[in-house]
Coordinates of C-alpha atoms and ligand atoms in Angstrom, one line a residue:
X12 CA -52.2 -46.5 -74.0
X13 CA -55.5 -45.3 -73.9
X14 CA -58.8 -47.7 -73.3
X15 CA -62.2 -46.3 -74.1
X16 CA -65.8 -48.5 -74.1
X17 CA -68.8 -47.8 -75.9
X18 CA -71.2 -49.1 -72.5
X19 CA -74.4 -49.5 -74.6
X20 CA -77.7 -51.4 -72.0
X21 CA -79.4 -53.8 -74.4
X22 CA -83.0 -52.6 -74.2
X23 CA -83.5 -51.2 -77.0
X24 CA -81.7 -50.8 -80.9
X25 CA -78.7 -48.3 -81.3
X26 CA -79.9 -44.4 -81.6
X27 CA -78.4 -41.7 -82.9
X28 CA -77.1 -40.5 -79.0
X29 CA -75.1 -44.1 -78.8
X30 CA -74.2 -44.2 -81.9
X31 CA -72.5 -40.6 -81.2
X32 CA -71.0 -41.5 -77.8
X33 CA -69.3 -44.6 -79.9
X34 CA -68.0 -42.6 -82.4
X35 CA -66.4 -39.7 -79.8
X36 CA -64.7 -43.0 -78.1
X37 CA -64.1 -44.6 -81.3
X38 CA -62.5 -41.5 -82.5
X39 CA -60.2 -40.4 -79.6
X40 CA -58.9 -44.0 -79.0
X41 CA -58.0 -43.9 -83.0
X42 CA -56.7 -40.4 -82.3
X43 CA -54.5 -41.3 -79.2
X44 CA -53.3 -44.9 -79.9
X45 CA -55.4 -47.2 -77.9
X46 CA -58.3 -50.0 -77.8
X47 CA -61.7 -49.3 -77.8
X48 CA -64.1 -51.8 -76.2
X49 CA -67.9 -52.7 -76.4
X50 CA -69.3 -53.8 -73.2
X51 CA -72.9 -54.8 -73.3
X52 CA -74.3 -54.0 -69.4
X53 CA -77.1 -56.2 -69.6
X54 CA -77.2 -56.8 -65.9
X55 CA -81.2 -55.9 -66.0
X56 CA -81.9 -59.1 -67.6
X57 CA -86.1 -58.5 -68.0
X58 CA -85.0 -55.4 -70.5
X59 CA -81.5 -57.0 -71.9
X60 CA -82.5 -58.9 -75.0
X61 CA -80.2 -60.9 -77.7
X62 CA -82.0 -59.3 -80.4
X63 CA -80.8 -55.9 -79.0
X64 CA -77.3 -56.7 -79.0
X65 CA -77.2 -58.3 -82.2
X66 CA -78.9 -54.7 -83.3
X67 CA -76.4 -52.6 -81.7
X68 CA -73.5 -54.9 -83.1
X69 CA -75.3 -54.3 -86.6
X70 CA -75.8 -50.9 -86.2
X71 CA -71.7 -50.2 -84.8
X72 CA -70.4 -52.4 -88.0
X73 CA -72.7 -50.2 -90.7
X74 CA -71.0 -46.6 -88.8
X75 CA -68.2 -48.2 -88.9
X76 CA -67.8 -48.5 -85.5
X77 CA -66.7 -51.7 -84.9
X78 CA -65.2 -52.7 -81.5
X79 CA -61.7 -54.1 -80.9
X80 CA -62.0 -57.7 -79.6
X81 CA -64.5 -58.9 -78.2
X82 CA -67.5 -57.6 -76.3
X83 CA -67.5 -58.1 -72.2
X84 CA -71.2 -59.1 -71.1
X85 CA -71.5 -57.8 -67.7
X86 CA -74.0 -60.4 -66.9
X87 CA -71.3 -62.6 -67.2
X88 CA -69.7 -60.9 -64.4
X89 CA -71.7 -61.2 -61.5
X90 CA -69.3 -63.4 -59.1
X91 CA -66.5 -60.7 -60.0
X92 CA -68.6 -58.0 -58.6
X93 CA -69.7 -59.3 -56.0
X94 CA -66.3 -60.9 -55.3
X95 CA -65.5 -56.9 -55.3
X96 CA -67.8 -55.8 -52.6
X97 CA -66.5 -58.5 -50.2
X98 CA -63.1 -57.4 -50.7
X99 CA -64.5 -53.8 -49.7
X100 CA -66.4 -55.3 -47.2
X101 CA -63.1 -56.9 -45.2
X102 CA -61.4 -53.7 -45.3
X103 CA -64.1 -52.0 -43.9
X104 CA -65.4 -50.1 -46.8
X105 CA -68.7 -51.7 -46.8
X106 CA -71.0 -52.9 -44.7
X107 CA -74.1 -55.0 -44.5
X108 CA -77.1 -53.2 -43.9
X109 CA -80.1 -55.0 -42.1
X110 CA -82.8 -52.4 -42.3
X111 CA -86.0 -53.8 -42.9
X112 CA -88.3 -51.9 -45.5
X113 CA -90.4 -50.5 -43.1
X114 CA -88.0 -49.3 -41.1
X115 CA -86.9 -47.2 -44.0
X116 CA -89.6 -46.1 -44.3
X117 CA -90.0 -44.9 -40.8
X118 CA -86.7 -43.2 -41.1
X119 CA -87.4 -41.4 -44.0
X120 CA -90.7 -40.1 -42.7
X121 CA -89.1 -38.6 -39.7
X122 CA -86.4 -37.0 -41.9
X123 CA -89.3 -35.6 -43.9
X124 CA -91.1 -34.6 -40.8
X125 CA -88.0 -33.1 -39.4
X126 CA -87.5 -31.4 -43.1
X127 CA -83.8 -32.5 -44.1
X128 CA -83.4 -34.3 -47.1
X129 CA -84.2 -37.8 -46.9
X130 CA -81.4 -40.4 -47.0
X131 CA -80.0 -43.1 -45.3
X132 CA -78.5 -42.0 -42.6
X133 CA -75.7 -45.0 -42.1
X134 CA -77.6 -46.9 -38.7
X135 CA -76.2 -49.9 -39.6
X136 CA -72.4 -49.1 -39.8
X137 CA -72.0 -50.0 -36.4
X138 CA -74.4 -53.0 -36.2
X139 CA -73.4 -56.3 -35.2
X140 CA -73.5 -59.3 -37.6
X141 CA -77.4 -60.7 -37.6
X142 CA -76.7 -63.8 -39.0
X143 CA -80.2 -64.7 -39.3
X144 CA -81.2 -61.7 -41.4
X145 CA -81.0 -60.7 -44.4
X146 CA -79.2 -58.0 -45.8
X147 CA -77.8 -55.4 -48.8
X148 CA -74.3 -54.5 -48.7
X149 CA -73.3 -50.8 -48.3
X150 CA -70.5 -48.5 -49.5
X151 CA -69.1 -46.5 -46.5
X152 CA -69.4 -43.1 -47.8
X153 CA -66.8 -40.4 -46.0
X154 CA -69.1 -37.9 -44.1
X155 CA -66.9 -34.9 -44.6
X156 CA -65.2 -33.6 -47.7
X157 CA -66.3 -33.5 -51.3
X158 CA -65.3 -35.3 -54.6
X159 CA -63.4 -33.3 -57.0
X160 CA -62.3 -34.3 -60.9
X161 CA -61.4 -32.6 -63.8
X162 CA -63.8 -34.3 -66.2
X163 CA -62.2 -33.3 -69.8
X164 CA -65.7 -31.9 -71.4
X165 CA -67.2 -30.6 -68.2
X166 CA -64.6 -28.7 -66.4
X167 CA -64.3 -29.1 -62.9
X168 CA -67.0 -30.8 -61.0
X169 CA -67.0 -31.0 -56.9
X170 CA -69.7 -32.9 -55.1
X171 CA -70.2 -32.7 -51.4
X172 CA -69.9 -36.2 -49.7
X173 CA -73.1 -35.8 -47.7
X174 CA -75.1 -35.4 -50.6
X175 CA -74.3 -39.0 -51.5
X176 CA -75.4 -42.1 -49.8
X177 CA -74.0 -44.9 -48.4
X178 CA -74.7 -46.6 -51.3
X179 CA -75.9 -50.1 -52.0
X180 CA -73.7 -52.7 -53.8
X181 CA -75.4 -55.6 -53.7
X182 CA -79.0 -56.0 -53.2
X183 CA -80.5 -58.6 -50.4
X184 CA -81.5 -60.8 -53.2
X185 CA -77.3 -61.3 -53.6
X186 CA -77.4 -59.2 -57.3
X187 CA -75.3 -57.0 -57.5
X188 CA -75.7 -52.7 -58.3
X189 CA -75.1 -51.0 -61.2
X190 CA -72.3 -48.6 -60.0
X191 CA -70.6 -51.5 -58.6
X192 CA -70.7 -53.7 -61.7
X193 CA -69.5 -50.3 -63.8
X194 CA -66.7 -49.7 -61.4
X195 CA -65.1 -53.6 -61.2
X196 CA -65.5 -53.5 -65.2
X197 CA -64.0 -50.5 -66.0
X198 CA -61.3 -51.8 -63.9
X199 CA -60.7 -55.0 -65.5
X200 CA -61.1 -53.5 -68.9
X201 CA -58.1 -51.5 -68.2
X202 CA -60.4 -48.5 -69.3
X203 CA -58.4 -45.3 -68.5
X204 CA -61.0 -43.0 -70.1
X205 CA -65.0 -43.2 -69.3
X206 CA -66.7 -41.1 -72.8
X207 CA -70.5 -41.2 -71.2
X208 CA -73.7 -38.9 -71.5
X209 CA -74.1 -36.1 -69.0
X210 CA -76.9 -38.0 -67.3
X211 CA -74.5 -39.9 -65.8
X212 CA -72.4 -37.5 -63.8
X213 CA -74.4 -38.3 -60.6
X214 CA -73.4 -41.8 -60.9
X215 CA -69.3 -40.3 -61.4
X216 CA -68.6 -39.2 -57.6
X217 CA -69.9 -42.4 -56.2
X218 CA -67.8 -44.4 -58.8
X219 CA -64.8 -42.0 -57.9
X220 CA -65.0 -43.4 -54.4
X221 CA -65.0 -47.1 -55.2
X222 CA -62.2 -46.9 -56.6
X223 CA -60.5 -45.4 -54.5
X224 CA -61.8 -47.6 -51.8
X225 CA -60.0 -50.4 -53.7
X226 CA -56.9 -48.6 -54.6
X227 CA -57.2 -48.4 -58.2
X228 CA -56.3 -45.9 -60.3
X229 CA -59.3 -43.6 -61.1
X230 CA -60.1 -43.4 -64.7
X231 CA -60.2 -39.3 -66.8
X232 CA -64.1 -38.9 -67.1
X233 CA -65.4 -36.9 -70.0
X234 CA -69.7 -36.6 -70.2
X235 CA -70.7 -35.2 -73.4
X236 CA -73.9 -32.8 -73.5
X237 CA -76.8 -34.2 -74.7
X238 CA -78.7 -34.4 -77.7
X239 CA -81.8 -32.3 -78.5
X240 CA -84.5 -32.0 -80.8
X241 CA -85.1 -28.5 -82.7
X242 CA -87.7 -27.5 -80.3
X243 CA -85.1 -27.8 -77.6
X244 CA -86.3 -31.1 -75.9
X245 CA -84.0 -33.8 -75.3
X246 CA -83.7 -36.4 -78.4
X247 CA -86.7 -39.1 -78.7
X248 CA -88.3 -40.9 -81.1
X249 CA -90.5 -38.2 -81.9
X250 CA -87.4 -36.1 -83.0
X251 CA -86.5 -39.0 -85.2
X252 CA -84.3 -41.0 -82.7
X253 CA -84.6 -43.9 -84.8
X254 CA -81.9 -46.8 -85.0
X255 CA -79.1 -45.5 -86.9
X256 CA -80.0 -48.5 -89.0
X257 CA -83.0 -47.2 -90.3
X258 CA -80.8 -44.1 -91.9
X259 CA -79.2 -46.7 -94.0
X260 CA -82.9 -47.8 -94.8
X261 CA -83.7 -43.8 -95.8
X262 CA -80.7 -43.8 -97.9
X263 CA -77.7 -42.3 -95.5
X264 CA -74.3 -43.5 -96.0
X265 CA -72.6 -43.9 -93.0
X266 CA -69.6 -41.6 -93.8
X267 CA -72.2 -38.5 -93.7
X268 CA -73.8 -40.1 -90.6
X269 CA -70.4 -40.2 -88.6
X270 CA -69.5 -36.5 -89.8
X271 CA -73.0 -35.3 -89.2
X272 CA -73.0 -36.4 -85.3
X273 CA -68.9 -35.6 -84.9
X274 CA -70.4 -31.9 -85.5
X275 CA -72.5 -31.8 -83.1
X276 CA -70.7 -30.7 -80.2
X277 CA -67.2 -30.4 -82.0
X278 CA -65.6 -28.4 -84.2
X279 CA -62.4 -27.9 -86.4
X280 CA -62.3 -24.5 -87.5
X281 CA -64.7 -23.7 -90.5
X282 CA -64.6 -27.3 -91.5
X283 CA -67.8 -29.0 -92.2
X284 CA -67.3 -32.2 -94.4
X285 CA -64.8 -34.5 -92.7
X286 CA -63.8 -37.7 -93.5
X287 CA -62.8 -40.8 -91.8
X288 CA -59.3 -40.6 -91.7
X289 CA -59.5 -36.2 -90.9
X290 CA -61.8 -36.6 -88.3
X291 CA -59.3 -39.0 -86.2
X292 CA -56.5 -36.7 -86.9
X293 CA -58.0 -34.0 -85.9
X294 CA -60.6 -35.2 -82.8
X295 CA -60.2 -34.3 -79.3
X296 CA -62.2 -35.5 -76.5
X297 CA -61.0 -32.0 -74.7
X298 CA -62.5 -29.9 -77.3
X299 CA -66.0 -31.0 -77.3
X300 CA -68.4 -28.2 -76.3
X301 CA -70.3 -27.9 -72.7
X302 CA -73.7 -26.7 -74.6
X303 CA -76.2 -29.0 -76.0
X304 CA -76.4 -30.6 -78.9
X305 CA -79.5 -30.2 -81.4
X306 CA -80.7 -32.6 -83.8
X307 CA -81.2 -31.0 -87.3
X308 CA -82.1 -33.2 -90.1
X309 CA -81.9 -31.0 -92.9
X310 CA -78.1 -30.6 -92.0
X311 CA -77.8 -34.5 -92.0
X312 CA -79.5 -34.5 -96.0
X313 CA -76.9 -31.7 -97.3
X314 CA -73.8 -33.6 -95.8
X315 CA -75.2 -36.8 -96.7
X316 CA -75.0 -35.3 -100.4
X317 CA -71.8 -34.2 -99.9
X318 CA -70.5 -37.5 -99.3
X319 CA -72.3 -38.8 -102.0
X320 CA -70.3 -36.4 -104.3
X321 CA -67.1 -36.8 -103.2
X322 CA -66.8 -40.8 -102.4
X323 CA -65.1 -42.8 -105.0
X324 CA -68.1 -44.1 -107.4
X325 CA -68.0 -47.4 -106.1
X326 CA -68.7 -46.7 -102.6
X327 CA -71.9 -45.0 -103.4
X328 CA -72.9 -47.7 -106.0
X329 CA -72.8 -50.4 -103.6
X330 CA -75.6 -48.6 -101.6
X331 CA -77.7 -47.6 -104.8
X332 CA -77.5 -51.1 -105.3
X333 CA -78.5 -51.7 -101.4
X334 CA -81.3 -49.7 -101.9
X335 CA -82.8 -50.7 -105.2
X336 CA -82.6 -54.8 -104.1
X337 CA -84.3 -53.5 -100.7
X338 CA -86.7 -51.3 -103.3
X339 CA -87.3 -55.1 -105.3
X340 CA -86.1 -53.0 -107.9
X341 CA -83.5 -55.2 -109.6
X342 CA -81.2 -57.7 -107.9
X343 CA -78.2 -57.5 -109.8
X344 CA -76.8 -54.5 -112.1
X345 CA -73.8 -54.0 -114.9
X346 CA -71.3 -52.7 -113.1
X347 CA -71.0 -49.7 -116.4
X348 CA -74.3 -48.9 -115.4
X349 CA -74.5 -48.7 -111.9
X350 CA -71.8 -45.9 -111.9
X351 CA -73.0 -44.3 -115.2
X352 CA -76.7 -43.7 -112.8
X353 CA -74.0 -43.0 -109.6
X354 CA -72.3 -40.5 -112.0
X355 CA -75.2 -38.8 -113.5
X356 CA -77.7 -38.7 -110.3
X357 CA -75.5 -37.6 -107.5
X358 CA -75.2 -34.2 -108.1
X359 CA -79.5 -34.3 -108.2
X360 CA -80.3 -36.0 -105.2
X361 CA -79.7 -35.6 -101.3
X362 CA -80.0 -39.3 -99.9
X363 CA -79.6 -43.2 -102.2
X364 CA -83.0 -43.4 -101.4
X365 CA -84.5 -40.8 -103.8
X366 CA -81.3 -41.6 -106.4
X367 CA -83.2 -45.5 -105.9
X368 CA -86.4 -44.0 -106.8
X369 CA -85.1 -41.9 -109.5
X370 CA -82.9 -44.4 -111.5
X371 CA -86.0 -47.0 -111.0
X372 CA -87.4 -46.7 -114.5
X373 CA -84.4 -48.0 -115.7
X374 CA -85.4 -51.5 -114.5
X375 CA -88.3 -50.9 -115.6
X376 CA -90.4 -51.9 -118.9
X377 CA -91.9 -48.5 -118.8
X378 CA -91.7 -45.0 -117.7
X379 CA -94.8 -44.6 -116.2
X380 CA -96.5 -43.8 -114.5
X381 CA -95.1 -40.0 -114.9
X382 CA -94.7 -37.4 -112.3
X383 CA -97.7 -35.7 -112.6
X384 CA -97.1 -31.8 -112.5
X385 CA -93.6 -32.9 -115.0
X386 CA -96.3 -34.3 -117.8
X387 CA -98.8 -31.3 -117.5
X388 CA -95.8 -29.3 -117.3
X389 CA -93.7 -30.8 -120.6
X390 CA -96.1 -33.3 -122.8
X391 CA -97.9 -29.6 -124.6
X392 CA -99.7 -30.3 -127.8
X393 CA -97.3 -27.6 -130.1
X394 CA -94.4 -29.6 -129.2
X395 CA -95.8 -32.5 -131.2
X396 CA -94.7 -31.9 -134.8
X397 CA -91.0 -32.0 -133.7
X398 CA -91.3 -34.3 -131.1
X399 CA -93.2 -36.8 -134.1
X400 CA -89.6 -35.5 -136.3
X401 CA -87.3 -36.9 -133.8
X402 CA -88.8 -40.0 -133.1
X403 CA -88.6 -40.9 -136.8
X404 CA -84.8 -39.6 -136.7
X405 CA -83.8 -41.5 -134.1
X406 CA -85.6 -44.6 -135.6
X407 CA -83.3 -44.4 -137.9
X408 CA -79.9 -44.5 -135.5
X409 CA -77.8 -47.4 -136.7
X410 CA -75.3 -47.3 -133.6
X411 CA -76.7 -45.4 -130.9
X412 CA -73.5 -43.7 -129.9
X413 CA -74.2 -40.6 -128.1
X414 CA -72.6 -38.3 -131.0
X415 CA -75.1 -39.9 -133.5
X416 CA -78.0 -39.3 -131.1
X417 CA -76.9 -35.8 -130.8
X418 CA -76.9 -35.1 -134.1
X419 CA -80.5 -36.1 -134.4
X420 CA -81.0 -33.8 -132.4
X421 CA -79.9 -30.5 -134.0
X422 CA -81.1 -31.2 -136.7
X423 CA -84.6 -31.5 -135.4
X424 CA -83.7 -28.3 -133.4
X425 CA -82.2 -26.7 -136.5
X426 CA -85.4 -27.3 -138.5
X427 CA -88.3 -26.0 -135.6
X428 CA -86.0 -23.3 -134.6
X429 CA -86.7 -24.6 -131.0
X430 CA -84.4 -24.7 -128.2
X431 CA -82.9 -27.6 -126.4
X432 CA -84.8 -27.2 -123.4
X433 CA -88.3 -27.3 -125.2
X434 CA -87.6 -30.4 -126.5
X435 CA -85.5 -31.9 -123.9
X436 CA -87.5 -31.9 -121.3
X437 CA -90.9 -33.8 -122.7
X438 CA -88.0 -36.2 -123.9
X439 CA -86.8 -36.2 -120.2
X440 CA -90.5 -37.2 -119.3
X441 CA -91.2 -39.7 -121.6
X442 CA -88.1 -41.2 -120.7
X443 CA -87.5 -41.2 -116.8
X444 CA -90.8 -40.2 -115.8
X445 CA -89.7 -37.3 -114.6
X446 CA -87.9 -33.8 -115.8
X447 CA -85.0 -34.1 -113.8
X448 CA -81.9 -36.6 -115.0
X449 CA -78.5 -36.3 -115.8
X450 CA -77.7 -35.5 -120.1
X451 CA -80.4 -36.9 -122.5
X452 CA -78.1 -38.2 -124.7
X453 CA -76.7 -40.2 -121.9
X454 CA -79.8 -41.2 -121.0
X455 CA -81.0 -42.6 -124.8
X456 CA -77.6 -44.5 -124.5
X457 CA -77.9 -46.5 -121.2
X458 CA -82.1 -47.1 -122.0
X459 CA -80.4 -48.5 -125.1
X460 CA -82.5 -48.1 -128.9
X461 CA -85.7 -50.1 -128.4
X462 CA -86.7 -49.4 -124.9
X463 CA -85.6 -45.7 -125.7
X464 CA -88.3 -45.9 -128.7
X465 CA -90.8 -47.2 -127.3
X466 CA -91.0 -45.0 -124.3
X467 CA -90.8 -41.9 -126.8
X468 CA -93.4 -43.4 -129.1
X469 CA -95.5 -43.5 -126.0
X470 CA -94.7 -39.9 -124.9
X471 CA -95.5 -38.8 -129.2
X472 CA -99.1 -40.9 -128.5
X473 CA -100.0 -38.5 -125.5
X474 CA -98.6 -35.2 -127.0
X475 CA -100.6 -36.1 -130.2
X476 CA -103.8 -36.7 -128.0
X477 CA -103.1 -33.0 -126.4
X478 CA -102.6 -31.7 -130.1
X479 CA -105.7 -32.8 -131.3
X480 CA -107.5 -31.6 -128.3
X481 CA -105.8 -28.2 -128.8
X482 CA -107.2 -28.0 -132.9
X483 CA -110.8 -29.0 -132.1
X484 CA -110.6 -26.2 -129.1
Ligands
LIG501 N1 -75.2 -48.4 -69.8 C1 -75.1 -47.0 -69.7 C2 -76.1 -46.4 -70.7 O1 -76.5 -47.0 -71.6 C3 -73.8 -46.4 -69.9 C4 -73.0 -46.4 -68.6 C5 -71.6 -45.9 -68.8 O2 -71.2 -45.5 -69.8 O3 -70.9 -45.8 -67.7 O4 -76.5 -45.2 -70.5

């Protein structure tokens, strides 16, 4: 069975680099059969706060991404580690080191001076016990040889053994180190694949080595490229690495989120819109690319509307309806409606957001205030003897069925010998504010007869205004 963790530090909210390292081991656990854990390493407990965690747990349930069981705090784990470096301690594996700082210091100048590469250079593995002092324990790092390991994204990676140190597991203040903590974990998890960021492969040959100092089995290591920004600079807030929660906020679903970062570094074929459900069938840690990764938002909008086409209605209503409570638009909507705007505003916008701000007017007792350029653009003083014809048709509507509206409608049409677009769109305007929405008729319908009227009598008062301004010019 195959164990993966998401190993998020709790300093900051989740970012679109987690969030894509939790998807890949969210994805190839699904694919394989397997568990995949959250383990929160909030051993640097100045940095680690609660309202962190309980960001990254909010940010992992909106992708989706929710872990199996529950998360291990390695905080809580202290005694265990340290338990750990004792037990490599009595077999020899470790040892305590009683340098001082200054003498550090004095052995690192003289490497300096003597031009090799300072490290330490493992005085104290023969020391007797100073019971009196105090001291950091050290990993006994093999002199000769080299670390070798087939990590699944990288290739094969060797490191030399004396470009490592004899690392320290626990610090003279008794807490113990960050490779230590990972390696006892990832043990005791059961984890038998380690899904990280390429930063970490330095840390991988020194992990390799504890466990095999301890006998366990070493995990399969796969470190995935990177993330960049467009200019070719690695990800940061000035690229937009905002928490993934914030794309909810700017009107992302989640669906185009997940298949926006599974593309970036993975393919299937030609295939660009993936769901769920394809992209654990088809995901493989093994074919995730070497190069890296680069951010491109405008990518991210066009999936994001293709997910907004092709999810069932109700899916994409629940966030319109997310957006337009956040917006203090409305609280609660007709169901009718909140697919009918769904239905006839997807197709016309690229994130819920702008649908939101779009469908807005609806909840509104008035149109305005207009999109500017739409009401030079539409509200023309020539229009105004038909537009004046079809307000007084539609006045007299008895049922305001779409078909009845229509007919309205030609017949104005029929009468100016105007075409549908000429009046339509100063319609549109007075209507939504705007000159983009779905079908006019549609529109009439779901405004309903009086707040339809009164927002084209208000539309007829401006046209007029330009009409008289046009016969005195
Ligand atoms: N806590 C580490 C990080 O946030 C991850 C360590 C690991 O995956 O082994 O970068």
């Amino acid at each position: 069975m195959i164990v993966t963790r998401f190993a998020p530090s709790p300093t900051g909210f989740l970012h679109i680099g987690g969030a894509r390292t939790a998807l890949f081991c969210y994805l190839y656990t699904r694919h394989m059969g397997g568990k995949y854990l959250l383990r929160v390493e909030d051993t640097d407990q100045e940095r680690s706060t609660s309202a962190a965690i309980d960001a990254i747990k909010e940010g992992l349930a909106w992708m989706g991404l929710t872990p199996d069981g529950e998360p291990v705090f390695q905080s809580h784990r202290f005694a265990r580690h340290v338990e750990v470096a004792q037990q490599l301690l009595q077999a020899g594996k470790a040892y305590k080191c009683y340098c001082s700082k200054e003498e550090l210091d004095n052995m690192r100048e003289a490497q300096r001076q003597a031009q090799i590469k300072p490290r330490y250079d493992g005085r104290c593995r023969q020391r007797q016990e100073q019971p009196d002092l105090p001291f950091v324990i050290r990993f006994h790092t093999p002199a000769e040889g080299e670390v070798v390991w087939d990590d699944q994204i990288q290739g094969t990676i060797r490191i030399q053994n004396k470009e490592l140190d004899d690392l320290i597991l626990v610090r003279s203040d008794g807490v113990p180190t960050y490779n230590l903590a990972v390696v006892a974990d990832d043990h005791d998890m059961g984890i038998t694949h380690v899904i990280r960021g390429e930063d970490h492969i330095s840390n991988t040959p020194r992990q390799i080595h504890l466990f095999r100092a301890l006998g366990w089995p070493v995990p399969e290591y796969a470190h995935m490229p990177l993330l960049h920004g467009t200019d070719g600079a690695k990800l940061s807030k000035r690229h937009g690495a905002v928490s993934v929660l914030q794309y909810r906020e700017d009107g992302f679903l989640a669906e185009a989120v997940n298949n926006y970062l599974v593309r970036l570094g993975w393919s299937h074929g030609e295939q660009e819109v993936f769901t769920m459900e394809e992209m654990i069938q088809h995901f493989d840690v093994k074919d995730v690319g070497r190069s890296a990764a680069i951010f491109n938002q405008s990518k991210l909008l066009w999936l994001n509307n293709q997910h907004m086409k092709s999810l069932p209605v109700e899916r994409v209503a629940a966030e319109l309806l997310y957006q337009l409570r956040r917006l203090e638009v409305v609280q609660e909507v007709e169901e009718t409606l909140l697919h009918a705007l769904v239905l006839g505003y997807r197709e016309r916008t690229r994130t819920l957001l702008e649908m939101a701000t779009m469908v807005s007017h609806f909840f509104r007792e008035s149109a305005e205030p207009y999109e500017e350029a739409a009401a030079n653009k539409h509200f023309k003083g020539e229009i105004a003897p038909a537009f004046g014809q079809l307000v007084a048709g539609l006045q007299g509507v008895e049922d305001w069925q779409a078909a009845s509206i229509e007919a309205v409608f030609r017949q104005v049409l029929a009468e100016s010998g105007l075409a549908m677009v000429k009046l339509a769109q100063p319609v549109r305007v007075a209507l939504t504010g705007r000159d983009i929405s779905p079908g006019i008729f549609e529109v009439l319908y779901w405004l309903g007869k009086d707040r339809s009227l009164l927002r084209l009598q208000r539309g007829l008062e401006i046209i007029q205004q330009k009409a008289a301004l046009l016969a005195n010019s």
